[in-house]
PDB file of C-alpha atoms and ligand atoms in Angstrom:
ATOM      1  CA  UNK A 727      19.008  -1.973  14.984  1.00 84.00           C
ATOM      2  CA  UNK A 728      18.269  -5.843  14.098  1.00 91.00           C
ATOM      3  CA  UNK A 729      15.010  -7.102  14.614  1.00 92.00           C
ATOM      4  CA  UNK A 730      15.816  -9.038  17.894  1.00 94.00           C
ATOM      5  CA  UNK A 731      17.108  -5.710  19.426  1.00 95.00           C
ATOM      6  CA  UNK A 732      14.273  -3.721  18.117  1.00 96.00           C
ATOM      7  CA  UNK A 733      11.596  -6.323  19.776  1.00 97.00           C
ATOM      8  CA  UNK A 734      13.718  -5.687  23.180  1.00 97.00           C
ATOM      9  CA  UNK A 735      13.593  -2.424  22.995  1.00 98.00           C
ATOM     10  CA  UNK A 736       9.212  -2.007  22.585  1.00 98.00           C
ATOM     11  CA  UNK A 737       8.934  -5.335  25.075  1.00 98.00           C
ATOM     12  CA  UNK A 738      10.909  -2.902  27.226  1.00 98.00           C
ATOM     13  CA  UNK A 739       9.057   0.203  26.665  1.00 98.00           C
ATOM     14  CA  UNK A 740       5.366  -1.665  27.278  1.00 98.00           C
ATOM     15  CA  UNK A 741       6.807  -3.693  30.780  1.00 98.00           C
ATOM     16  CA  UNK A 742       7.900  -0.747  32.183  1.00 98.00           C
ATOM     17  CA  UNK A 743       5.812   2.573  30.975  1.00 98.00           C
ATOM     18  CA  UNK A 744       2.165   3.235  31.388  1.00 96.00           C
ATOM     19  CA  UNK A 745      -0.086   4.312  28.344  1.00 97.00           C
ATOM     20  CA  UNK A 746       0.081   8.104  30.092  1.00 96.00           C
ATOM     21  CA  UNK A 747       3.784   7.644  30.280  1.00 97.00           C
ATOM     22  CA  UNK A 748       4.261   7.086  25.895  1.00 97.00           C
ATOM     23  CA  UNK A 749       4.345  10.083  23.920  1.00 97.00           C
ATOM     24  CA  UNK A 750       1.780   8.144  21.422  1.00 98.00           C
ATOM     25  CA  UNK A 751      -1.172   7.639  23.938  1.00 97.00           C
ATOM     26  CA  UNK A 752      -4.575   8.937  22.027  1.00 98.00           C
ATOM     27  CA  UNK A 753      -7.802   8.373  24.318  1.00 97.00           C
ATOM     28  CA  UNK A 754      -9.868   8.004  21.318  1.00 98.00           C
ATOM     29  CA  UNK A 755      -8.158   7.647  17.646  1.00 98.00           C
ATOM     30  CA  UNK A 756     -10.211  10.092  16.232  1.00 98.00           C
ATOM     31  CA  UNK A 757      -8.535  10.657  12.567  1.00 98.00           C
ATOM     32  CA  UNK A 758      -7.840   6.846  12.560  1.00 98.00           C
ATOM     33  CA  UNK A 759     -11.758   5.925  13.038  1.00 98.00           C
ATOM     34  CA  UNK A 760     -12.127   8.814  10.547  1.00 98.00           C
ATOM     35  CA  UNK A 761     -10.227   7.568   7.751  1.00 98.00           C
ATOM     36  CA  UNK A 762     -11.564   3.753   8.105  1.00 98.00           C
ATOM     37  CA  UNK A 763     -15.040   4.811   8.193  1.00 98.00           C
ATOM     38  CA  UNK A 764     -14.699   7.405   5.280  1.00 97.00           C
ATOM     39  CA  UNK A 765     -13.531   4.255   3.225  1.00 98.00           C
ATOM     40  CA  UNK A 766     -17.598   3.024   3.219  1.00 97.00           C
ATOM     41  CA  UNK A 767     -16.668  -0.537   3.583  1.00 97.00           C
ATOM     42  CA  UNK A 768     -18.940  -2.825   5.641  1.00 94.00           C
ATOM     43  CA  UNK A 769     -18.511  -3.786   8.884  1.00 98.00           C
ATOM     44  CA  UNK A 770     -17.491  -7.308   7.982  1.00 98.00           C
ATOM     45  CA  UNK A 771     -14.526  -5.626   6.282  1.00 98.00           C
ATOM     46  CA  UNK A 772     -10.880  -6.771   7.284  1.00 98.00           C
ATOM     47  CA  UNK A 773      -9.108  -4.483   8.965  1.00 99.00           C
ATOM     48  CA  UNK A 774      -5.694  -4.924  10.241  1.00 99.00           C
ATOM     49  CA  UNK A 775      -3.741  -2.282  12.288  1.00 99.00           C
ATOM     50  CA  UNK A 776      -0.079  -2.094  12.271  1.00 99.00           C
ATOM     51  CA  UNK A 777       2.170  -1.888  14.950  1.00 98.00           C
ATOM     52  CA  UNK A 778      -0.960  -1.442  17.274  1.00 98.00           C
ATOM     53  CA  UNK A 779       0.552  -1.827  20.351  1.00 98.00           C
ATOM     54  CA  UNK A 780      -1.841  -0.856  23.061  1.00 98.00           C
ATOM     55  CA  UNK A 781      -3.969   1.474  21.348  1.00 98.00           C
ATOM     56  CA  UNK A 782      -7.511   1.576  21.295  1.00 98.00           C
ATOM     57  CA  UNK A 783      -7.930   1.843  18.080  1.00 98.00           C
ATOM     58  CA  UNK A 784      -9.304  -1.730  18.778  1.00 98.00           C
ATOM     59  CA  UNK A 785     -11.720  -1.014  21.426  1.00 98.00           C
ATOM     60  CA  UNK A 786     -13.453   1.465  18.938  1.00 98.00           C
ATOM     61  CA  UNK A 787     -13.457  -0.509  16.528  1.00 98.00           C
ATOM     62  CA  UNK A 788     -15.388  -3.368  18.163  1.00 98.00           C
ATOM     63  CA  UNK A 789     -17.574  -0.299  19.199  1.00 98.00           C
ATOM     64  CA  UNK A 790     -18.438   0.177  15.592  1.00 98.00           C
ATOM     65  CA  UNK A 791     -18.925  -2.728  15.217  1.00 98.00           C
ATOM     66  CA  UNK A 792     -16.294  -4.546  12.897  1.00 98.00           C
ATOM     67  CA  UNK A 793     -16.140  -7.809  13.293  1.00 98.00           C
ATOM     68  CA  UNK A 794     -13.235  -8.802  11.365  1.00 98.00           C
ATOM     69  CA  UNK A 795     -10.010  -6.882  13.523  1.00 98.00           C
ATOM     70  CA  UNK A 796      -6.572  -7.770  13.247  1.00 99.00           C
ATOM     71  CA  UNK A 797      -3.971  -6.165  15.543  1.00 99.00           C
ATOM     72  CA  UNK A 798      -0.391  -6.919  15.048  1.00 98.00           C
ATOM     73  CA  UNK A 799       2.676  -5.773  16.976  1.00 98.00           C
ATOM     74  CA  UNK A 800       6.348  -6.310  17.398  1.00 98.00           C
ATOM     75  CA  UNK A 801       5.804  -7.057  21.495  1.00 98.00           C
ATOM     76  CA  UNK A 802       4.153  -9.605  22.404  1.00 98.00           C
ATOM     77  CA  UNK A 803       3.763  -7.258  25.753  1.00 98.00           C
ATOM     78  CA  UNK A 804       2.090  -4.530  24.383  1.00 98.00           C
ATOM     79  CA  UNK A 805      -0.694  -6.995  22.710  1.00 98.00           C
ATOM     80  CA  UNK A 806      -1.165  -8.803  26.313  1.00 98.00           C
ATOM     81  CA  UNK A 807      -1.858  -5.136  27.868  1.00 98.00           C
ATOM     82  CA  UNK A 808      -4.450  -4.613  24.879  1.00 98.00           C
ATOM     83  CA  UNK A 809      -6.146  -8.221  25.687  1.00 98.00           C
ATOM     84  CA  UNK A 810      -6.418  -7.303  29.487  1.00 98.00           C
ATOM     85  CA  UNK A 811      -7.991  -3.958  29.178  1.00 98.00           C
ATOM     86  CA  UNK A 812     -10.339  -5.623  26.349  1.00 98.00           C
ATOM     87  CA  UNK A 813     -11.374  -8.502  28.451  1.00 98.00           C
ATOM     88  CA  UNK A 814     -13.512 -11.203  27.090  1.00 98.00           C
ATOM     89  CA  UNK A 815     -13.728  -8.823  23.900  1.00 98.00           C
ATOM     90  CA  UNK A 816     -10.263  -9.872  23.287  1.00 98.00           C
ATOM     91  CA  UNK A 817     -11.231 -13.063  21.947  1.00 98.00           C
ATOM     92  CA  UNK A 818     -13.413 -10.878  19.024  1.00 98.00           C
ATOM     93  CA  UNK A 819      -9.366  -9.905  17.691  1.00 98.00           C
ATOM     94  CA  UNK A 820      -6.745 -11.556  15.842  1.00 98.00           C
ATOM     95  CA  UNK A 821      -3.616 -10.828  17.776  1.00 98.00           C
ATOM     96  CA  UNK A 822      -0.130 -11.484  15.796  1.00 98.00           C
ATOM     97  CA  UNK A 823       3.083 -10.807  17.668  1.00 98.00           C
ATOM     98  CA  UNK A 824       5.311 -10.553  14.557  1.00 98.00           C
ATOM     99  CA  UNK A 825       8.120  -7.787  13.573  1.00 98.00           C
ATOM    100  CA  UNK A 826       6.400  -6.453  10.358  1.00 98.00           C
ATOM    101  CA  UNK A 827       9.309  -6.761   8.048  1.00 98.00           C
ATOM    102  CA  UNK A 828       8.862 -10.535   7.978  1.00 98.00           C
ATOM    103  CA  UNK A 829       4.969 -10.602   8.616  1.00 98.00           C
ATOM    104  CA  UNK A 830       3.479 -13.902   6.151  1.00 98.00           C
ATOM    105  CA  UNK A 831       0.156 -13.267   6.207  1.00 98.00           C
ATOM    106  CA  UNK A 832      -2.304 -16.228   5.795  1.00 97.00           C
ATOM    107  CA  UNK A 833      -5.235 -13.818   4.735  1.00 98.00           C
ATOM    108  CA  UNK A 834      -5.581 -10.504   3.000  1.00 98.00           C
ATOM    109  CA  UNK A 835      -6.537  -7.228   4.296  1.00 98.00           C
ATOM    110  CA  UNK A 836      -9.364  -4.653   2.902  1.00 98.00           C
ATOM    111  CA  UNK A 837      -8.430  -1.940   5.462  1.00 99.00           C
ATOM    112  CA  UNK A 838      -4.265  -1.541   6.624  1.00 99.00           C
ATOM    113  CA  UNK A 839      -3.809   1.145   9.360  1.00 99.00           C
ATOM    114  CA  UNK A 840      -0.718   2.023  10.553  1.00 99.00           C
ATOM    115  CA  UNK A 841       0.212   4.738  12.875  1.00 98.00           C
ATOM    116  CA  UNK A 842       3.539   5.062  13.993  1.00 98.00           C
ATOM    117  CA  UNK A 843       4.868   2.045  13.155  1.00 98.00           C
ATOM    118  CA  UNK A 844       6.207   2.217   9.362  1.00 98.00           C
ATOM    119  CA  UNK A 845       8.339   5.490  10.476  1.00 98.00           C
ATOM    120  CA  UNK A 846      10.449   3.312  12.193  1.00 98.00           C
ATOM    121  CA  UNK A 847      12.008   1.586   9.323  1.00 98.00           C
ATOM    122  CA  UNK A 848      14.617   3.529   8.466  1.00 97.00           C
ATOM    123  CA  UNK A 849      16.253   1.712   5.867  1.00 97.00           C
ATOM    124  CA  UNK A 850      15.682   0.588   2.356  1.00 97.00           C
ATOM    125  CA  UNK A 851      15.994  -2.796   3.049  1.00 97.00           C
ATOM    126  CA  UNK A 852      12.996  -2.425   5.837  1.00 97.00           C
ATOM    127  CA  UNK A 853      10.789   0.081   3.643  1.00 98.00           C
ATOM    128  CA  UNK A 854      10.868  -2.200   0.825  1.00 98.00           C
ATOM    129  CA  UNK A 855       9.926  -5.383   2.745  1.00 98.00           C
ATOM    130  CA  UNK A 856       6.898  -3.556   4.419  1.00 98.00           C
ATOM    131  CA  UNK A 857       5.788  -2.086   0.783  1.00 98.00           C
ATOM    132  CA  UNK A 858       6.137  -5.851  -0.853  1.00 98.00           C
ATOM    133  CA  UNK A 859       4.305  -6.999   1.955  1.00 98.00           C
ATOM    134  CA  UNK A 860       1.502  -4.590   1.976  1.00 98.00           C
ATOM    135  CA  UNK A 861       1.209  -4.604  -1.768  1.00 97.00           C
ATOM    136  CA  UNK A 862       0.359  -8.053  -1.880  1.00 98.00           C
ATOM    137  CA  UNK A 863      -1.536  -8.537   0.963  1.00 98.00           C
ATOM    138  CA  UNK A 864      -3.820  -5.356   0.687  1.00 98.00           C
ATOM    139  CA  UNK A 865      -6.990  -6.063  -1.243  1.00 98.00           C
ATOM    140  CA  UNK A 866      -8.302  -2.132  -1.475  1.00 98.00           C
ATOM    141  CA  UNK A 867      -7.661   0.348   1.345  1.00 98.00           C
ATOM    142  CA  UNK A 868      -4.539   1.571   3.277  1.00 98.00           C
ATOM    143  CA  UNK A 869      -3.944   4.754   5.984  1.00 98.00           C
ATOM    144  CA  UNK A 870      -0.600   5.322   7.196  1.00 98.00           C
ATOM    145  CA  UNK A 871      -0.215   8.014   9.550  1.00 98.00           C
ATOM    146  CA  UNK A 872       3.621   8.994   9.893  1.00 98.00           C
ATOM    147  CA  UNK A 873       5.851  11.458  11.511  1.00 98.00           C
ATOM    148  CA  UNK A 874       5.331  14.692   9.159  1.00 98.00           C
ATOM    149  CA  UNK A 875       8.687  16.900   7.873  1.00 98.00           C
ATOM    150  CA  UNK A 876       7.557  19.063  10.808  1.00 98.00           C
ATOM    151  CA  UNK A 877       7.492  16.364  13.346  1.00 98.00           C
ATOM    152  CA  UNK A 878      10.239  15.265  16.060  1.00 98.00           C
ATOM    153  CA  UNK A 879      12.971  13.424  14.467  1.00 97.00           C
ATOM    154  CA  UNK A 880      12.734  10.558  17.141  1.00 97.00           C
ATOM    155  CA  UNK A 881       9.887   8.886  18.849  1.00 96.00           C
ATOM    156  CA  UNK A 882      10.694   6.656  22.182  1.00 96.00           C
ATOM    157  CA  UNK A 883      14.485   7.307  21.789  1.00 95.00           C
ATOM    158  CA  UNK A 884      14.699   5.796  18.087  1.00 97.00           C
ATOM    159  CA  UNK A 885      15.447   7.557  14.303  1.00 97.00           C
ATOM    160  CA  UNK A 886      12.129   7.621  12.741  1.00 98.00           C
ATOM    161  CA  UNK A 887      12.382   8.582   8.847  1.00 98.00           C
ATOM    162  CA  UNK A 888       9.640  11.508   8.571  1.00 98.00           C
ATOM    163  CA  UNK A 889       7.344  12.029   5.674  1.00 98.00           C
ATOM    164  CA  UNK A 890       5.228  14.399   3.590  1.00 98.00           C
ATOM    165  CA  UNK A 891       2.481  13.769   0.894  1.00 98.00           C
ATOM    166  CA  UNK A 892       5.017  13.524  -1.744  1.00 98.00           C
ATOM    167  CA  UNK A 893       7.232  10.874  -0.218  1.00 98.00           C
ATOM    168  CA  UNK A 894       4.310   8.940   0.861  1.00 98.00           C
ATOM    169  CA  UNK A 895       2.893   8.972  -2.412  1.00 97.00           C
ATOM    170  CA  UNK A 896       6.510   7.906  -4.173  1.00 97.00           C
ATOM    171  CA  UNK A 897       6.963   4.868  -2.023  1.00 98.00           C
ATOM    172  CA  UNK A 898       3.713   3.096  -2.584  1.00 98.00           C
ATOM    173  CA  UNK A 899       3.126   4.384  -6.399  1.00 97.00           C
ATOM    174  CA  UNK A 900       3.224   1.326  -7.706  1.00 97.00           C
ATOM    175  CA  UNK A 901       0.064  -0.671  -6.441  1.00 96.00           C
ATOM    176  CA  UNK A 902      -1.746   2.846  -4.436  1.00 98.00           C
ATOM    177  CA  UNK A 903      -3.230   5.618  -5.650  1.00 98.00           C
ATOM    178  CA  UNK A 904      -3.240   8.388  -2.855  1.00 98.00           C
ATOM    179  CA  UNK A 905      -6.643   9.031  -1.543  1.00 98.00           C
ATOM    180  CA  UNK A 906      -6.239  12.249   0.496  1.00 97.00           C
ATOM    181  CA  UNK A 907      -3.204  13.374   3.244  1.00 98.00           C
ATOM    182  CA  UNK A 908      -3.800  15.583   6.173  1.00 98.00           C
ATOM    183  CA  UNK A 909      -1.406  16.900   8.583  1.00 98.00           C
ATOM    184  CA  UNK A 910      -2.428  17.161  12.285  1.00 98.00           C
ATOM    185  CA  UNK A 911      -0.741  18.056  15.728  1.00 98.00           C
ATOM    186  CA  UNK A 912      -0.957  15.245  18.223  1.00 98.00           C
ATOM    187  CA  UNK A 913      -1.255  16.788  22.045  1.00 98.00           C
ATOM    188  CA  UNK A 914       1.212  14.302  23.934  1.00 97.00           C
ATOM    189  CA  UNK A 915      -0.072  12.943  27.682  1.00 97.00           C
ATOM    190  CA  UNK A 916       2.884  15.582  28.551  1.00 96.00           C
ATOM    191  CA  UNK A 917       1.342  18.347  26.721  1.00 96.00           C
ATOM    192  CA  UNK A 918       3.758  18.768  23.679  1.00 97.00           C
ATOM    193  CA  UNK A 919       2.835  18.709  20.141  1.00 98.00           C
ATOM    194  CA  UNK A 920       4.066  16.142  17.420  1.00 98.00           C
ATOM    195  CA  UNK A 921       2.986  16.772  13.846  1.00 98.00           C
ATOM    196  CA  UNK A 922       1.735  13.685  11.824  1.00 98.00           C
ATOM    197  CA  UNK A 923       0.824  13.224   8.251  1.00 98.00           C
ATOM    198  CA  UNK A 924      -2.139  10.949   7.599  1.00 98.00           C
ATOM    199  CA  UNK A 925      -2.814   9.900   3.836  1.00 98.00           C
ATOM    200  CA  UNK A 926      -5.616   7.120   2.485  1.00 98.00           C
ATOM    201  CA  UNK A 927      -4.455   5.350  -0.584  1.00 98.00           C
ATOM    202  CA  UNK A 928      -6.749   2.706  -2.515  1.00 98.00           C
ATOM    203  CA  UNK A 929      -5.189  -0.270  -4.360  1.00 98.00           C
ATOM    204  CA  UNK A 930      -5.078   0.192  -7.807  1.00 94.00           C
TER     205      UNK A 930
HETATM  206  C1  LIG B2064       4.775   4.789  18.553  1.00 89.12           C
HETATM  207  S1  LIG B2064       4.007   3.266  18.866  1.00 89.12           S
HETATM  208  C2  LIG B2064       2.403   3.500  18.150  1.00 89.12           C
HETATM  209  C3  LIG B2064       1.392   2.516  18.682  1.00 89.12           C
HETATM  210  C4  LIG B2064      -0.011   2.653  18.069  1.00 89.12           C
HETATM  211  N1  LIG B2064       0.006   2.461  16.637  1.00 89.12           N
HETATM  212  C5  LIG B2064      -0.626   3.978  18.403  1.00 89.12           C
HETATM  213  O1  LIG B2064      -0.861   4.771  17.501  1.00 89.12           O
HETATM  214  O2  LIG B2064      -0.891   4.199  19.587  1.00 89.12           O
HETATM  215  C6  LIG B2064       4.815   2.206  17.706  1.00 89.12           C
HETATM  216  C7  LIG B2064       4.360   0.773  17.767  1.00 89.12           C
HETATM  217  O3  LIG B2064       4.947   0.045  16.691  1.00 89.12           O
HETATM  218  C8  LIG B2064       5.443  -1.173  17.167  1.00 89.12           C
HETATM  219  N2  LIG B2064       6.558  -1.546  16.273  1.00 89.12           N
HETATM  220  C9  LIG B2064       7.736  -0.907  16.147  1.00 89.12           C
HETATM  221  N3  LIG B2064       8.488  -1.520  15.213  1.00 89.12           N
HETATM  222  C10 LIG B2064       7.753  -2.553  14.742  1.00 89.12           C
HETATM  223  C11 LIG B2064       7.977  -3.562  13.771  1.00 89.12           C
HETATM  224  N4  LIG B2064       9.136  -3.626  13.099  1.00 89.12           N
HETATM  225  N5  LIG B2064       7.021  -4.477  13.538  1.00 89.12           N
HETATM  226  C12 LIG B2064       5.842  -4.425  14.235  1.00 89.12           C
HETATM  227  N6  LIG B2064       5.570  -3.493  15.168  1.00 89.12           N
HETATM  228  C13 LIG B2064       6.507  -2.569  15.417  1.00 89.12           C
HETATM  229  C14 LIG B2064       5.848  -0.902  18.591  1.00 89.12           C
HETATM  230  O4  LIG B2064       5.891  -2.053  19.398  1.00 89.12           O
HETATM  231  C15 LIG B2064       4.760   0.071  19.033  1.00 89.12           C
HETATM  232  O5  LIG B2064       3.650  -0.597  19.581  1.00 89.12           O
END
């Protein structure tokens, strides 16, 4: 799918479905907050989460306190439905509507988290344009949380490429040392089970 297609098809998905009516909905991103926080950087830190959509990842975040919070998405949609539910905390975030694969960031980030986003980029072309991207514009910490080999093959009707440690690891040897994966069953708003992989890598 191009990129044009592909932002069609999430605007689509966050018009018409509510967060109870996404397979991805998490009430509180409990490994997410886990990972960030085990990486001991301040709260001033720069954290930027990847293909956020309307998670609220954010809202915890400004919680905790960081002051320094980045979401970026694909649909411009799913941001808008993150700003509303925020409120006047909204203007606390950087929000950047941007397909990932041609993201030019105009800062660097200490903290990347993506869940559920980088599985969608299913070819090499993609993978390699997120990894160039991320290598240079990560200054020390990443979490990527992906489909695992156990996982569904699909998520919202499109391939996803699945993962394990090893994989994981492969793709971003050059500029990450792997920090520590864990595998974890996600409890869908419909009650079915979708196994992720988490892993931490620092920049070498
Ligand atoms: C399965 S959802 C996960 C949302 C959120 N990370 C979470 O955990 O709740 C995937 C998200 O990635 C976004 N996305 C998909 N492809 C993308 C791309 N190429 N660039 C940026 N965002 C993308 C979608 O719009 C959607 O919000």
């Amino acid at each position: 799918m191009n990129s044009s297609d592909n932002k069609k098809h999430w605007e689509n998905v966050y018009e018409t479905k509510n967060p109870d009516q996404v397979s991805w909905t998490q009430k509180k991103p409990q490994t997410s907050l886990d990972f960030i926080n085990s990486f001991g950087l301040g709260k001033e830190a720069k954290v930027i989460d990847i293909g956020g959509g309307d998670s609220n990842l954010v809202d915890f975040l400004l919680e905790e306190g960081y002051e320094n919070i980045t979401v970026l998405d694909i649909s411009v949609k799913a941001l808008e439905k993150a700003q509303q539910r925020l409120g006047s905390k909204a203007d606390k975030v950087n929000w950047i509507a941007t397909d990932i694969t041609a993201f030019e960031p105009t800062e660097t980030y200490d903290i990347w988290h993506d869940r559920a986003a980088f599985h969608f980029l299913t070819t090499p072309e993609q993978v390699s344009k997120y990894i160039d991207i991320a290598e240079k514009n990560i200054t020390t910490f990443m979490v990527l949380g992906t489909f695992s080999k156990n996982g569904p093959a699909k998520c919202s009707g499109l391939d996803i490429q699945q993962y394990d440690e090893e994989s994981l690891s492969e793709k971003f040897k050059e500029d990450f040392e792997m920090i520590q994966c864990i595998t974890e069953d996600h409890t869908t708003p419909f009650e079915t089970t979708q196994n992720f992989i988490f892993c931490s890598f620092k920049k070498h």
